[in-house]
Tab-separated table of C-alpha atoms in Angstrom:
chain	number	residue	atom	x	y	z
A	168	PHE	CA	-29.880	-29.235	15.627
A	169	PRO	CA	-27.062	-31.089	17.358
A	170	THR	CA	-24.512	-33.176	15.534
A	171	ARG	CA	-21.261	-34.925	16.381
A	172	PHE	CA	-18.404	-32.545	17.072
A	173	PRO	CA	-15.090	-33.312	15.382
A	174	PRO	CA	-11.769	-31.992	16.675
A	175	TYR	CA	-12.038	-28.982	14.318
A	176	PRO	CA	-14.615	-26.165	14.077
A	177	CYS	CA	-18.065	-27.264	13.042
A	178	ILE	CA	-21.160	-25.165	12.523
A	179	VAL	CA	-24.038	-25.603	14.975
A	180	LEU	CA	-27.461	-24.288	14.006
A	181	ASN	CA	-30.141	-23.164	16.426
A	182	ALA	CA	-32.995	-21.635	14.452
A	183	GLN	CA	-36.700	-21.522	13.843
A	184	ILE	CA	-37.089	-22.510	10.202
A	185	ASP	CA	-40.177	-22.145	8.039
A	186	LEU	CA	-39.976	-23.154	4.381
A	187	TYR	CA	-42.263	-21.404	1.894
A	188	LEU	CA	-42.633	-23.795	-1.018
A	189	THR	CA	-44.617	-23.704	-4.247
A	190	TYR	CA	-45.876	-26.793	-6.046
A	191	THR	CA	-48.133	-27.386	-9.019
A	192	ASP	CA	-51.165	-29.399	-7.945
A	193	SER	CA	-52.921	-32.126	-9.919
A	194	THR	CA	-55.146	-29.507	-11.613
A	195	GLY	CA	-52.171	-27.441	-12.850
A	196	THR	CA	-52.608	-24.676	-10.260
A	197	GLU	CA	-49.597	-23.308	-8.370
A	198	ILE	CA	-50.076	-23.769	-4.626
A	199	ASP	CA	-48.033	-22.028	-1.918
A	200	THR	CA	-47.462	-23.948	1.294
A	201	VAL	CA	-45.488	-23.469	4.504
A	202	ILE	CA	-43.482	-26.261	6.101
A	203	HIS	CA	-42.351	-25.770	9.686
A	204	VAL	CA	-39.052	-27.453	10.547
A	205	LEU	CA	-39.634	-28.654	14.090
A	206	PRO	CA	-36.835	-28.442	16.685
A	207	THR	CA	-37.216	-32.209	17.118
A	208	SER	CA	-36.365	-32.858	13.456
A	209	PRO	CA	-33.281	-35.089	13.504
A	210	VAL	CA	-29.942	-34.351	11.900
A	211	ASP	CA	-29.012	-37.030	9.369
A	212	GLU	CA	-25.438	-37.618	10.489
A	213	ASP	CA	-24.683	-39.822	7.478
A	214	GLN	CA	-25.581	-36.982	5.077
A	215	SER	CA	-24.119	-34.176	7.213
A	216	SER	CA	-20.431	-33.348	7.262
A	217	CYS	CA	-18.158	-30.973	9.123
A	218	GLY	CA	-15.571	-31.077	6.377
A	219	THR	CA	-16.401	-31.916	2.784
A	220	VAL	CA	-15.677	-30.484	-0.629
A	221	VAL	CA	-18.548	-29.255	-2.789
A	222	PHE	CA	-17.831	-28.376	-6.406
A	223	ILE	CA	-19.413	-25.167	-7.685
A	224	GLN	CA	-18.644	-24.188	-11.264
A	225	ASN	CA	-15.723	-26.664	-11.213
A	226	GLN	CA	-14.278	-24.937	-8.141
A	227	ALA	CA	-13.664	-26.912	-4.932
A	228	ILE	CA	-15.415	-25.250	-1.982
A	229	SER	CA	-14.595	-26.534	1.505
A	230	SER	CA	-18.015	-26.868	3.125
A	231	GLN	CA	-19.947	-28.035	6.125
A	232	ILE	CA	-23.264	-29.686	5.362
A	233	LEU	CA	-26.162	-29.860	7.800
A	234	HIS	CA	-28.822	-32.290	6.552
A	235	ILE	CA	-32.054	-32.331	8.571
A	236	ASN	CA	-34.778	-34.924	8.089
A	237	LEU	CA	-38.184	-33.319	8.470
A	238	ASP	CA	-41.156	-34.820	10.245
A	239	HIS	CA	-42.769	-35.627	6.890
A	240	VAL	CA	-41.863	-38.956	5.265
A	241	ARG	CA	-38.741	-38.567	3.088
A	242	TRP	CA	-38.642	-34.772	3.341
A	243	ASN	CA	-35.366	-33.014	4.172
A	244	VAL	CA	-33.557	-29.700	4.113
A	245	ARG	CA	-29.830	-29.334	3.455
A	246	PHE	CA	-27.792	-26.308	4.513
A	247	ALA	CA	-24.302	-25.675	3.120
A	248	PHE	CA	-21.871	-23.433	5.004
A	249	THR	CA	-18.333	-22.377	4.138
A	250	THR	CA	-15.448	-20.195	5.252
A	251	ASP	CA	-14.391	-19.670	1.617
A	252	SER	CA	-13.899	-16.027	0.608
A	253	ARG	CA	-15.262	-16.747	-2.889
A	254	LEU	CA	-18.653	-16.931	-1.178
A	255	ASN	CA	-18.062	-13.726	0.808
A	256	ALA	CA	-16.925	-15.522	3.970
A	257	VAL	CA	-13.911	-13.990	5.714
A	258	ASP	CA	-12.973	-15.667	9.022
A	259	GLU	CA	-16.591	-16.751	9.356
A	260	PHE	CA	-19.012	-19.495	8.448
A	261	ALA	CA	-21.462	-18.268	5.804
A	262	LEU	CA	-24.608	-20.082	4.734
A	263	TYR	CA	-24.469	-20.211	0.945
A	264	GLN	CA	-27.024	-22.791	-0.132
A	265	VAL	CA	-30.321	-24.270	1.039
A	266	ASN	CA	-31.865	-27.245	-0.750
A	267	VAL	CA	-35.129	-29.003	0.071
A	268	THR	CA	-36.454	-32.408	-0.960
A	269	ALA	CA	-40.250	-32.556	-0.757
A	270	ASN	CA	-41.805	-35.980	-1.186
A	271	TYR	CA	-45.359	-34.930	-1.962
A	272	PRO	CA	-46.477	-38.442	-3.059
A	273	ALA	CA	-45.596	-39.832	0.396
A	274	THR	CA	-47.580	-37.080	2.145
A	275	LYS	CA	-50.601	-36.582	-0.149
A	276	ALA	CA	-53.040	-36.333	2.764
A	277	LEU	CA	-51.282	-33.181	3.995
A	278	PHE	CA	-51.485	-31.183	0.751
A	279	THR	CA	-54.392	-30.112	-1.446
A	280	ASN	CA	-54.269	-32.017	-4.760
A	281	ALA	CA	-50.645	-32.912	-4.077
A	282	PRO	CA	-48.435	-33.599	-7.103
A	283	ASP	CA	-47.403	-37.132	-8.008
A	284	SER	CA	-43.706	-36.329	-8.040
A	285	VAL	CA	-40.931	-35.527	-5.595
A	286	TYR	CA	-39.846	-31.876	-5.799
A	287	HIS	CA	-36.225	-30.833	-5.377
A	288	TYR	CA	-35.998	-27.167	-4.414
A	289	PHE	CA	-32.438	-26.223	-5.340
A	290	GLN	CA	-30.688	-22.937	-4.653
A	291	PRO	CA	-28.413	-22.083	-7.576
A	292	VAL	CA	-24.967	-20.828	-6.566
A	293	ASP	CA	-22.932	-18.605	-8.859
A	294	LEU	CA	-19.476	-17.585	-7.662
A	295	LYS	CA	-19.765	-14.343	-9.655
A	296	ASN	CA	-23.160	-13.512	-8.123
A	297	VAL	CA	-23.141	-14.885	-4.579
A	298	PRO	CA	-26.595	-15.674	-3.096
A	299	ALA	CA	-27.920	-12.938	-0.792
A	300	VAL	CA	-28.177	-15.402	2.072
A	301	ALA	CA	-24.341	-15.606	2.210
A	302	ASP	CA	-24.185	-11.897	3.032
A	303	SER	CA	-26.857	-12.190	5.713
A	304	ILE	CA	-26.490	-15.497	7.545
A	305	TYR	CA	-22.976	-15.922	8.879
A	306	ALA	CA	-21.116	-16.278	12.155
A	307	HIS	CA	-17.512	-15.437	12.904
A	308	LEU	CA	-15.338	-18.394	13.859
A	309	ASN	CA	-15.756	-19.276	17.552
A	310	LYS	CA	-18.657	-16.813	17.766
A	311	SER	CA	-22.364	-17.003	17.077
A	312	LEU	CA	-24.976	-15.104	15.112
A	313	SER	CA	-28.028	-14.128	17.077
A	314	CYS	CA	-30.978	-12.610	15.307
A	315	THR	CA	-34.416	-12.487	16.867
A	316	ALA	CA	-36.108	-10.817	13.888
A	317	ALA	CA	-37.697	-12.939	11.195
A	318	GLN	CA	-35.747	-13.032	7.941
A	319	LYS	CA	-36.812	-14.429	4.591
A	320	PHE	CA	-34.406	-15.571	1.890
A	321	ILE	CA	-35.016	-16.848	-1.603
A	322	ILE	CA	-34.006	-20.447	-2.315
A	323	ASN	CA	-35.119	-20.267	-5.938
A	324	SER	CA	-37.003	-17.488	-7.732
A	325	ASP	CA	-36.373	-18.683	-11.301
A	326	PRO	CA	-38.962	-21.230	-12.504
A	327	LYS	CA	-36.518	-22.237	-15.268
A	328	LYS	CA	-34.200	-23.588	-12.555
A	329	GLY	CA	-36.848	-25.503	-10.611
A	330	PRO	CA	-39.795	-24.945	-8.288
A	331	LEU	CA	-40.054	-21.666	-6.372
A	332	ALA	CA	-39.063	-21.578	-2.706
A	333	SER	CA	-37.860	-19.297	0.064
């Protein structure tokens, strides 16, 4: 997923991404679905940033945001990376949050009894309990992470905090 390169380090992601999402259909049944993020999915350069501040629990976290528009109308996935040690990054970029916007109403023909609302799959981040993905997906500065084995990470497993996703 290419993006503009600024004069300072910026994360570049080359990955096969499958999103496992759960939605409640029009009959009230929970449905699991898989969304494949195609390599041709474009980076939204207006929503992406190689240097922005994200506030987590009132703490400023220097972050790099990669926002990818999916091949479904108004669907996207947002990855947040940081070099901040509060998120277990030490001289490395660590992925600490994945969020997905799923516009089921705009893509009803693709999903069985699709819901009438847009779902926002949000990965909660707690600085005292860093998401497992931050300890698994990282690359040292000026280096790269290469992993050919499939890995699965939870985006949200608490239905009180939103729809389930990994």
